[in-house]
Each structure stands twice: as C-alpha cells, then as structure tokens.
Amino acid sequence: MEKINQKINQLKENHENIIIYLSILALCIIICSPLLQMHIASDTYNFMDLGYFEYPSQFFLRDARVISSLASYIGGILNLPYNVFIIGMEILAVIIVSISIYYLYKTVVEKLKIDSTSDVEKNKKLLLKVLIIMASFILVFNCMGLEYLLYVECSVMCLSVMLSILAARIFTKKTKFCYLKSFLLVVLATFCYQGAVNVFLPLTILFLFIDKDKKSVKELVKDVVISCLIIGIAYILNILVMGILNTMLGEEQGRVAGGILNNLKNFAVIINYVINVTLITNYNLWPTAISLIVIVISLIIIAFQKKSTAKILQYLFIVLVAFGISVGPVFFMKTPSMEARMAMSIGAIPGLSMLFLLSLNYEGKILKTIITLGITVFFIYNCINTIQIFGAHIATNKVDKEIGLMIKYELEKYENETGNTIENIAVCKDKYPRSFPNGWDKKFFSFTQRAFDNFFCIREALNYFCNRKFNIVSMDQTIYEENFKGKDWITFSNEQLVFEGNTMYMCTY
C-alpha cells in the first residue's frame, strides 16, 4: 500500500507540474504572439542579404557564437525560405523561454520546500506558487532580455538564458559532479550568447541564500567563489575561442581589446553611462528608474524582518552582483558600450528582488498583501507592456515595407522611362532625422528602429524590397545642396529620391 500511495503521489505531482508548464507555455505564446509571424530586425536585413553561410562568417563566428552559426548553417543546408526559418526559430524560442520560466519556478519551490511544508494551508501554498510563477515571468521577460526574442537567432539567445538557469539550479542542488555539470552548461551558454550568461551568477547566489537547508557562512562563501570562477573561466575560454576563430577568418578581434587601463581611467564616465541606460531610462522599455524603485521598496520591506541586517546584506549583495557582472565586461571592450541584451542580469533585478521577498517569513498580513499586490500589478503591467513593444516592432516593419515598396515603384518607374539601370545608391539624412516611426513619442530601442534611418542596414533593406544588390557610393555634394540640404521631412516623400544615370540619391527623414 505504501508503494501504491507513493505512485499515486508521483502521478499527482506530475499532473500538477504538467498543468503548470502548459499554463506557462500558453501565456508565453500569448505574450510573444505579435512575433509569431515574419518579422525583421535591422540585423535580419543583413542576414538575408548575406545568406545562411556568409552571415555567420562575418558576424556570429567573429563573436564566438558557435551555436548561432550552426543554426544558420542548418537553415542553409535545408534551403529553408527565410520566413520559414525566422518563424520556426521564434516558435522554438517561445518553447525554450517557457522551459526557462518553469525550471526557475520549480527551483525556487524546491529551495523554499513549499510542497514538503505541512503547516501551511493549501490555498496559501497555491498563492505562493502563483506569485513565484509571476516573479519568474518578470525575471525572464525583463526589459533587457526582450531583444533575445527579436533577432533571427532568437532561439539560440533564449537557449543561453535557459542553460544559465539550469546551471544555477544544478550548481545549488549538490548532486554528483554538480560543479562540473554547471560549468559545462555555462560554457555552452557563452557559445550561444555571452550577454545572457551573466544571469547565472546572481541566480546562483539567490538560490543559495533562499535555500531552507541552511549552510554555514564558510560553505556559502566557498560556493559563491566557485560560481564566480565558473563564469570567469567560461568567459576566458570564450575569448580564447573568439581569438582563434578570428585568426582563422583572417580578421582582427574587435570585441575585447587591451584598453582596460584607458577604460578604468574613465571609470566614472562609463559607470554613469551604464547606470543611466540600464537603471534610469531602461532603454525606454520600462518606466523610468523602476528597478531602483523596486530596490528601495524591497529594502524597506526587508527592514521589518527579524535579523533584518543579515537579510539586507544578502539582498544588496545579490543586487550588486547582478549589476557588476553585467558592467565588468564593458571595461574590457575596445569601445565601451552597453546594449540592452548585454545587461540581462541588471534587467533581472526586479524579478530577483521579488523572489527574494517571497522567501522571507512575515508576521501579519500587511507586508504579505503589499508583496502580493506589487508582484501582481508588475506582472500584469509587464505582460501588457511586452505585447505592446512586440506589436510596435511589427508596426515598424509595416512602415518600412511601405517605404521600401514606394522606393521600388519610383526606381522602376525611372528605369522604364530612361532605360537606365540603377546599380548604385548614395544616402544621407535630413536636418532632423527620426529613428522611429511617427505615432510614438519615444523609441522602444531596437524594436522600433526604422530600417531606412539605420546606416547599418539601409542598403540591405533596399536590396530586400527591390530584389537587387546595390553598391554604396558617396553622396554627390551638388545634388545634396540642391535637393536635400536643410530639408526636414516627417514622412516619406518622392522629393527624398533623386535619380541620375545609374545612381539613386536618397535622403532619409
């Protein structure tokens, strides 16, 4: 009878886990629904222009993104149409994201021993699990990580996040060879996408701190040091492979250079820049300074705990690690910069904060109610906000398509009337260029970047819409002064195009 009861309990547990995962997957599909169609980021124009085999050589391999290269090669070998490849990668990315959220939720539930705690009411356990799921969504769908769902290699970038979460989970489970398994997963994650791996370290520390199987300070320090070594060695291996691949390709490695001393001299400038874009403006993807507000509120709530000093120190350590692990690599760059997708761990701070708060015990209902309402409101807002951002990207694609087809019409009209064939393009910008479409009062970072305002992909976008292979040439000064100088357009106009011989001169607005 005891064995039968164990089997029944296992079936019940698996039944609950299946329902939870399918619910997470369904919500992920709803949130990402705007992207589950053909969509094009700025880099995607370059990808389609160069093709499945050339693009990895010029971009993925140079950055040691080996898994993305393999995915691209597979697409080329199978000769997949680009829309099939892009939509297929997006579907796979959504599945991977749902698995990431599920394992994040499952790990926190295990660390807090929610299912094995008999003195907690069933309804309270259910509410706590729901809150953990919502906090896990906030952590994974944070504003810095949304770009992982934007690009053509989206499933590989999301895989990096999932591997980092699994690595943190395995590291803190203390199973056989847990350190080695965790290390191998982190290394693999770096070869998917380096910017996402930084979430491994603060997650590992969070799991260590909230674990109900308390460890001594000595054990905690040892585990933190080992986790730091794991991610540090993984980064070094990635840099070494990056150097080898660039040497094989005959290219100079441009990501990591020996400018650290010069960057350290500009420490204050770089830190101010990073704080502004990641914690203040949030790349216009979250409300201003929302992460700082969450940190302050979390500190106030923790201050009401027994032994609050120790808990405050633990929480601040998690926050500082989340910030520092993202910022550290910037000082090794030849040209210091911080893209949203490079700061996954900083964007995860609100989610990390909520999971930490849910691990604490509270006397009275007021703090519990505040936390419950706070997580619920943030979760609902973040879901709606994410859908709106993804929708804005699709709307931007439509604007780019309209302009691309209008340019194609004018170009073919000129060719039919003159018999000339346009082979070259020269591009400039008007007096007050706008990088995002009309209709928004701010730019949602890469999601609303207009293709015809981005010199990185203007030619490639024209190649795509006109089905050509144009050459870039310099703007003729006389044509510029007679037609474009001092002009300021707010929408596309035929005046922005001048045709002469086999060259199209274009001024973007």
XYZ file of C-alpha atoms in Angstrom:
509
model
C 0.000 0.000 0.000
C 2.858 2.360 0.777
C 4.347 1.889 -2.705
C 0.929 2.394 -4.296
C 0.452 5.630 -2.366
C 3.900 6.788 -3.494
C 2.978 6.106 -7.124
C -0.307 7.973 -6.718
C 1.508 10.940 -5.185
C 4.049 10.941 -8.026
C 1.235 10.929 -10.578
C -0.486 13.793 -8.768
C 2.762 15.753 -8.644
C 3.486 15.174 -12.328
C -0.108 16.073 -13.178
C 0.302 19.387 -11.359
C 3.669 20.066 -12.999
C 2.266 19.368 -16.466
C -0.626 21.763 -15.878
C 1.768 24.423 -14.567
C 4.119 24.067 -17.533
C 1.302 24.136 -20.108
C -0.113 27.242 -18.417
C 3.316 28.908 -18.600
C 3.674 27.901 -22.262
C 0.194 29.238 -23.111
C 0.966 32.596 -21.513
C 4.350 32.766 -23.291
C 2.562 32.169 -26.609
C 0.099 34.989 -25.845
C 2.862 37.422 -24.861
C 5.001 36.588 -27.906
C 2.077 36.294 -30.348
C 2.990 39.504 -32.259
C 6.364 37.974 -33.155
C 4.990 34.604 -34.285
C 4.951 35.824 -37.880
C 7.527 37.057 -40.366
C 9.280 39.999 -38.715
C 12.540 41.768 -39.490
C 15.043 43.409 -37.150
C 17.821 45.618 -38.523
C 20.287 42.713 -38.371
C 17.835 40.456 -40.198
C 18.179 42.522 -43.386
C 21.912 41.826 -43.271
C 21.275 38.141 -42.551
C 19.006 37.761 -45.585
C 21.340 39.829 -47.755
C 24.454 37.772 -46.945
C 22.736 34.419 -46.646
C 22.881 31.413 -44.324
C 26.577 30.695 -44.907
C 28.188 34.114 -45.312
C 26.465 35.899 -42.420
C 27.890 33.588 -39.707
C 31.419 34.171 -41.034
C 31.046 37.943 -40.851
C 29.172 38.151 -37.559
C 28.448 35.020 -35.488
C 31.834 33.303 -35.720
C 33.770 36.519 -35.130
C 31.954 36.793 -31.786
C 32.394 33.073 -30.994
C 28.667 32.494 -31.248
C 29.173 28.980 -32.500
C 25.651 27.650 -31.829
C 24.056 30.505 -33.784
C 26.416 29.695 -36.662
C 25.357 26.042 -36.586
C 21.682 27.025 -36.624
C 22.304 29.262 -39.638
C 24.236 26.538 -41.476
C 21.420 24.058 -40.855
C 18.933 26.539 -42.316
C 21.166 26.898 -45.371
C 21.697 23.166 -45.813
C 17.930 22.602 -45.651
C 17.491 25.545 -48.049
C 14.700 26.946 -45.903
C 12.885 30.095 -47.072
C 13.795 32.941 -44.722
C 10.242 33.379 -43.451
C 10.075 29.669 -42.529
C 13.438 29.856 -40.732
C 12.572 33.067 -38.849
C 9.120 31.907 -37.738
C 10.457 28.443 -36.852
C 13.234 29.951 -34.726
C 10.668 32.176 -32.978
C 8.399 29.234 -32.151
C 11.373 27.328 -30.758
C 12.407 30.419 -28.753
C 8.964 30.653 -27.114
C 9.160 26.986 -26.085
C 12.653 27.497 -24.650
C 11.521 30.582 -22.716
C 8.610 28.645 -21.214
C 11.013 25.897 -20.087
C 13.288 28.546 -18.542
C 10.414 30.021 -16.528
C 9.225 26.582 -15.442
C 12.628 25.499 -14.135
C 13.157 28.831 -12.422
C 9.795 28.404 -10.679
C 10.497 24.744 -9.834
C 13.914 25.545 -8.347
C 12.527 28.279 -6.077
C 9.682 25.988 -4.928
C 12.225 23.287 -4.086
C 14.541 25.689 -2.249
C 11.645 27.006 -0.148
C 10.359 23.445 0.427
C 6.807 24.592 -0.265
C 5.441 21.137 -1.095
C 7.067 19.465 1.911
C 5.859 22.070 4.417
C 2.848 20.574 6.216
C 1.990 23.521 8.470
C 0.984 25.798 5.585
C -2.581 25.853 4.255
C -3.195 24.504 0.765
C -4.577 27.837 -0.501
C -1.568 29.713 0.854
C 0.774 27.273 -0.890
C -1.121 27.777 -4.138
C -0.948 31.565 -3.835
C 2.780 31.420 -3.098
C 3.356 29.221 -6.157
C 1.373 31.602 -8.362
C 3.423 34.544 -7.074
C 6.655 32.646 -7.768
C 5.488 31.950 -11.327
C 4.672 35.640 -11.843
C 8.040 36.737 -10.414
C 9.758 34.200 -12.694
C 7.964 35.696 -15.694
C 9.128 39.169 -14.641
C 12.714 37.923 -14.328
C 12.848 36.176 -17.718
C 10.729 38.705 -19.636
C 12.700 41.625 -18.233
C 13.243 44.674 -20.433
C 16.902 43.837 -21.099
C 16.128 40.312 -22.245
C 13.269 41.108 -24.630
C 15.734 41.508 -27.500
C 16.504 37.800 -27.269
C 13.146 37.235 -28.971
C 13.731 39.848 -31.679
C 16.584 38.581 -33.824
C 16.802 35.774 -36.337
C 18.910 33.683 -33.925
C 16.329 34.221 -31.148
C 16.035 30.576 -30.097
C 19.806 30.330 -29.561
C 19.866 33.517 -27.477
C 16.963 32.197 -25.382
C 18.788 28.878 -25.067
C 21.649 30.773 -23.410
C 19.222 32.036 -20.746
C 17.772 28.559 -20.185
C 21.215 26.960 -19.870
C 22.249 29.633 -17.350
C 19.142 28.943 -15.242
C 19.732 25.181 -15.398
C 23.380 25.713 -14.467
C 22.383 27.704 -11.375
C 19.818 25.036 -10.489
C 22.309 22.163 -10.818
C 25.062 24.074 -9.000
C 22.877 24.534 -5.901
C 21.330 21.030 -5.877
C 24.604 19.484 -4.708
C 24.252 16.347 -6.789
C 27.183 14.297 -8.083
C 29.545 16.343 -10.268
C 27.269 19.392 -9.823
C 30.130 21.878 -10.235
C 31.372 20.225 -13.419
C 27.881 19.945 -14.920
C 27.180 23.574 -14.065
C 30.484 24.666 -15.601
C 29.805 22.795 -18.857
C 26.344 24.351 -19.143
C 27.728 27.851 -18.566
C 30.453 27.290 -21.177
C 27.841 26.091 -23.680
C 25.687 29.117 -22.829
C 28.565 31.502 -23.625
C 28.854 29.977 -27.089
C 25.142 30.642 -27.591
C 25.211 34.279 -26.491
C 27.601 35.859 -23.992
C 25.269 38.647 -22.858
C 22.706 36.289 -21.306
C 25.132 34.212 -19.249
C 25.603 36.921 -16.622
C 22.237 35.959 -15.074
C 23.835 32.695 -13.867
C 25.794 34.314 -11.035
C 23.043 36.346 -9.266
C 20.607 33.443 -9.713
C 23.060 31.019 -8.114
C 23.562 33.365 -5.171
C 19.798 33.856 -4.833
C 19.236 30.076 -4.745
C 21.973 29.701 -2.119
C 20.501 32.427 0.098
C 16.850 31.306 -0.040
C 17.587 27.594 0.434
C 15.810 26.323 3.561
C 18.667 23.843 4.041
C 20.822 26.452 5.687
C 24.543 26.435 5.043
C 27.324 27.841 7.156
C 28.916 31.135 6.167
C 32.046 29.232 5.171
C 30.062 26.985 2.796
C 28.242 29.951 1.288
C 31.486 31.820 0.679
C 33.017 28.723 -0.929
C 30.041 28.260 -3.263
C 29.986 31.946 -4.234
C 33.712 31.833 -5.027
C 33.328 28.659 -7.097
C 30.381 30.106 -9.030
C 32.464 33.217 -9.767
C 35.310 31.006 -11.001
C 32.916 29.052 -13.219
C 31.604 32.100 -15.049
C 35.060 33.702 -15.122
C 36.741 30.653 -16.693
C 33.823 30.277 -19.127
C 34.318 33.869 -20.292
C 38.070 33.347 -20.693
C 37.520 30.193 -22.768
C 35.042 32.076 -24.926
C 37.544 34.893 -25.515
C 40.277 32.393 -26.432
C 37.996 30.667 -28.944
C 36.967 34.076 -30.256
C 40.620 34.908 -30.897
C 41.244 31.559 -32.612
C 38.194 31.925 -34.877
C 39.112 35.480 -35.857
C 42.655 34.332 -36.675
C 41.284 31.538 -38.848
C 38.985 34.020 -40.594
C 41.837 36.490 -41.074
C 40.018 39.130 -39.040
C 41.062 41.317 -36.139
C 39.180 40.576 -32.935
C 37.311 43.792 -32.180
C 35.111 42.967 -29.187
C 37.691 42.502 -26.434
C 40.867 44.532 -26.567
C 43.636 45.735 -24.297
C 42.009 49.057 -23.499
C 41.159 48.199 -19.912
C 43.615 50.711 -18.406
C 42.203 53.533 -20.500
C 38.662 52.439 -19.649
C 39.490 52.393 -15.948
C 40.694 55.984 -16.258
C 37.209 56.811 -17.477
C 35.575 54.683 -14.779
C 33.182 57.383 -13.574
C 32.070 58.269 -17.104
C 31.414 54.637 -18.053
C 29.571 53.843 -14.801
C 27.388 56.949 -15.144
C 26.572 55.937 -18.715
C 25.686 52.362 -17.724
C 23.560 53.456 -14.755
C 21.682 55.899 -16.965
C 20.806 53.427 -19.729
C 20.157 50.366 -17.539
C 18.732 51.712 -14.276
C 17.304 55.114 -15.206
C 15.969 55.125 -18.773
C 15.824 51.314 -19.198
C 16.226 51.878 -22.963
C 12.636 53.237 -22.888
C 11.376 49.676 -22.426
C 10.321 50.018 -18.766
C 9.195 53.044 -16.702
C 11.987 55.389 -15.643
C 14.054 54.121 -12.687
C 11.623 51.264 -11.972
C 14.438 48.917 -10.896
C 15.729 51.481 -8.384
C 12.197 51.910 -7.028
C 11.857 48.135 -6.617
C 15.214 48.028 -4.788
C 14.172 50.772 -2.341
C 10.776 49.181 -1.654
C 12.436 45.778 -1.165
C 14.886 47.224 1.362
C 12.045 48.834 3.307
C 10.114 45.541 3.422
C 13.188 43.535 4.442
C 13.873 46.052 7.226
C 10.741 44.778 9.001
C 12.213 41.264 9.172
C 13.783 39.671 12.204
C 17.561 39.675 11.744
C 16.955 42.269 9.037
C 20.615 43.326 8.840
C 21.728 39.929 7.553
C 18.856 39.788 5.057
C 19.543 43.320 3.830
C 23.205 42.452 3.294
C 22.236 39.308 1.373
C 19.782 41.235 -0.809
C 22.229 44.064 -1.527
C 24.893 41.507 -2.423
C 22.561 39.918 -4.987
C 21.779 43.340 -6.494
C 25.437 44.403 -6.627
C 26.456 41.108 -8.230
C 23.639 41.421 -10.798
C 24.872 44.908 -11.681
C 28.589 44.190 -11.508
C 28.598 41.020 -13.624
C 26.973 42.952 -16.486
C 29.184 46.022 -16.168
C 32.533 44.247 -15.699
C 32.947 43.080 -19.330
C 32.351 46.638 -20.587
C 35.776 47.700 -19.247
C 37.484 45.084 -21.427
C 35.913 46.398 -24.624
C 37.817 48.295 -27.262
C 34.905 50.728 -27.493
C 32.883 50.588 -24.251
C 29.138 50.313 -24.862
C 26.118 48.683 -23.302
C 23.281 47.226 -25.351
C 20.101 46.108 -23.590
C 20.756 42.463 -24.476
C 24.130 42.637 -22.698
C 22.536 43.523 -19.349
C 20.268 40.535 -18.705
C 21.247 40.326 -15.026
C 20.553 44.043 -14.443
C 17.130 43.703 -16.037
C 16.538 40.682 -13.792
C 16.891 42.754 -10.588
C 13.116 43.311 -10.088
C 12.455 39.578 -10.577
C 15.342 38.622 -8.292
C 14.023 41.069 -5.688
C 10.520 39.590 -5.783
C 11.758 36.013 -5.481
C 13.938 37.029 -2.533
C 10.993 38.739 -0.821
C 8.827 35.648 -1.331
C 11.439 33.548 0.502
C 11.059 35.537 3.732
C 8.634 34.959 6.608
C 6.297 37.789 7.579
C 4.323 38.442 10.711
C 0.938 39.951 9.981
C -0.891 40.421 6.692
C 0.111 43.950 5.678
C 3.536 43.145 4.208
C 2.199 39.957 2.592
C -0.587 41.977 0.958
C 1.852 44.636 -0.270
C 4.121 41.993 -1.829
C 1.175 40.136 -3.385
C -0.288 43.301 -4.913
C 3.134 44.565 -6.006
C 4.073 41.365 -7.845
C 0.603 41.012 -9.391
C 0.479 44.598 -10.672
C 4.049 44.439 -12.032
C 3.323 41.083 -13.685
C 0.170 42.340 -15.427
C 1.902 45.554 -16.492
C 4.939 43.687 -17.822
C 2.816 41.274 -19.873
C 0.853 44.130 -21.461
C 3.975 46.246 -21.951
C 5.849 43.366 -23.625
C 2.962 42.702 -26.017
C 2.848 46.419 -26.878
C 6.596 46.536 -27.541
C 6.437 43.481 -29.792
C 3.396 44.984 -31.530
C 5.270 48.244 -32.074
C 8.025 46.262 -33.800
C 5.531 44.712 -36.221
C 4.054 48.151 -36.895
C 7.556 49.476 -37.633
C 8.085 46.604 -40.066
C 4.910 47.645 -41.881
C 6.117 51.244 -42.145
C 9.464 50.061 -43.522
C 7.703 47.818 -46.031
C 5.503 50.663 -47.287
C 8.533 52.906 -47.778
C 10.531 50.103 -49.391
C 7.776 49.378 -51.914
C 7.322 53.090 -52.697
C 11.061 53.403 -53.363
C 10.889 50.321 -55.571
C 7.999 51.850 -57.541
C 9.829 55.149 -58.118
C 13.050 53.332 -59.030
C 11.372 51.062 -61.578
C 9.405 54.000 -62.972
C 12.663 55.892 -63.594
C 14.271 52.834 -65.187
C 11.298 52.272 -67.510
C 11.250 55.931 -68.568
C 15.004 56.312 -69.127
C 16.289 52.837 -69.916
C 18.941 53.277 -67.215
C 19.521 50.592 -64.578
C 20.094 51.723 -61.001
C 23.155 49.968 -59.610
C 24.418 52.452 -57.005
C 22.852 54.235 -54.045
C 24.047 57.223 -52.036
C 22.348 58.015 -48.743
C 22.206 60.971 -46.363
C 19.874 62.155 -43.610
C 17.689 65.260 -43.445
C 18.126 68.047 -40.905
C 16.241 66.379 -38.059
C 16.177 62.609 -38.698
C 13.799 60.447 -36.678
C 14.915 56.911 -35.921
C 11.440 55.595 -35.066
C 8.067 55.922 -36.844
C 5.504 58.627 -36.213
C 2.881 57.598 -33.696
C 5.226 57.025 -30.762
C 6.630 59.708 -28.502
C 9.717 57.609 -27.736
C 11.833 54.907 -29.319
C 11.478 51.354 -27.985
C 15.181 50.755 -28.564
C 15.818 48.155 -31.308
C 12.154 47.222 -31.626
C 11.121 50.440 -33.371
C 14.389 51.217 -35.175
C 13.418 52.255 -38.710
C 15.369 50.366 -41.362
C 15.682 53.451 -43.574
C 17.215 55.527 -40.796
C 19.839 52.927 -39.881
C 23.037 53.125 -41.963
C 23.841 49.601 -40.738
C 21.098 48.137 -42.916
C 19.782 50.751 -45.398
C 21.426 49.135 -48.402
C 20.402 45.660 -47.256
C 16.797 46.817 -46.752
C 16.766 48.312 -50.253
C 18.229 45.069 -51.610
C 15.426 43.159 -49.879
C 12.492 45.287 -51.048
C 13.851 45.962 -54.540
C 15.300 42.464 -55.017
C 18.670 43.937 -56.084
C 22.294 44.087 -54.988
C 23.129 47.784 -54.817
C 26.558 49.364 -54.371
C 27.056 52.147 -51.834
C 28.676 55.291 -53.253
C 29.377 58.743 -51.820
C 26.736 61.448 -51.856
C 27.246 63.986 -54.649
C 27.732 67.367 -52.967
C 25.935 69.347 -55.676
C 22.896 67.051 -55.585
C 22.877 67.236 -51.795
C 22.929 71.034 -51.681
C 20.320 71.431 -54.427
C 17.863 68.806 -53.163
C 18.436 67.815 -49.539
C 20.347 70.468 -47.577
C 18.275 71.993 -44.797
C 15.217 69.873 -45.599
C 13.189 68.225 -42.857
C 10.539 65.652 -43.715
C 8.237 63.870 -41.260
C 7.067 61.181 -43.702
C 8.365 59.621 -46.901
C 8.221 61.883 -49.976
C 9.279 61.482 -53.603
C 11.449 64.553 -53.037
C 13.769 62.370 -50.975
C 14.820 60.477 -54.128
C 16.953 61.841 -56.952
C 17.940 59.618 -59.884
C 20.897 60.356 -62.115
C 22.408 57.847 -64.513
C 22.785 54.538 -62.708
C 22.690 56.068 -59.215
C 19.842 56.757 -56.789
C 20.467 59.560 -54.296
C 18.351 59.216 -51.189
C 17.758 61.406 -48.137
C 16.118 59.649 -45.180
C 13.802 61.550 -42.842
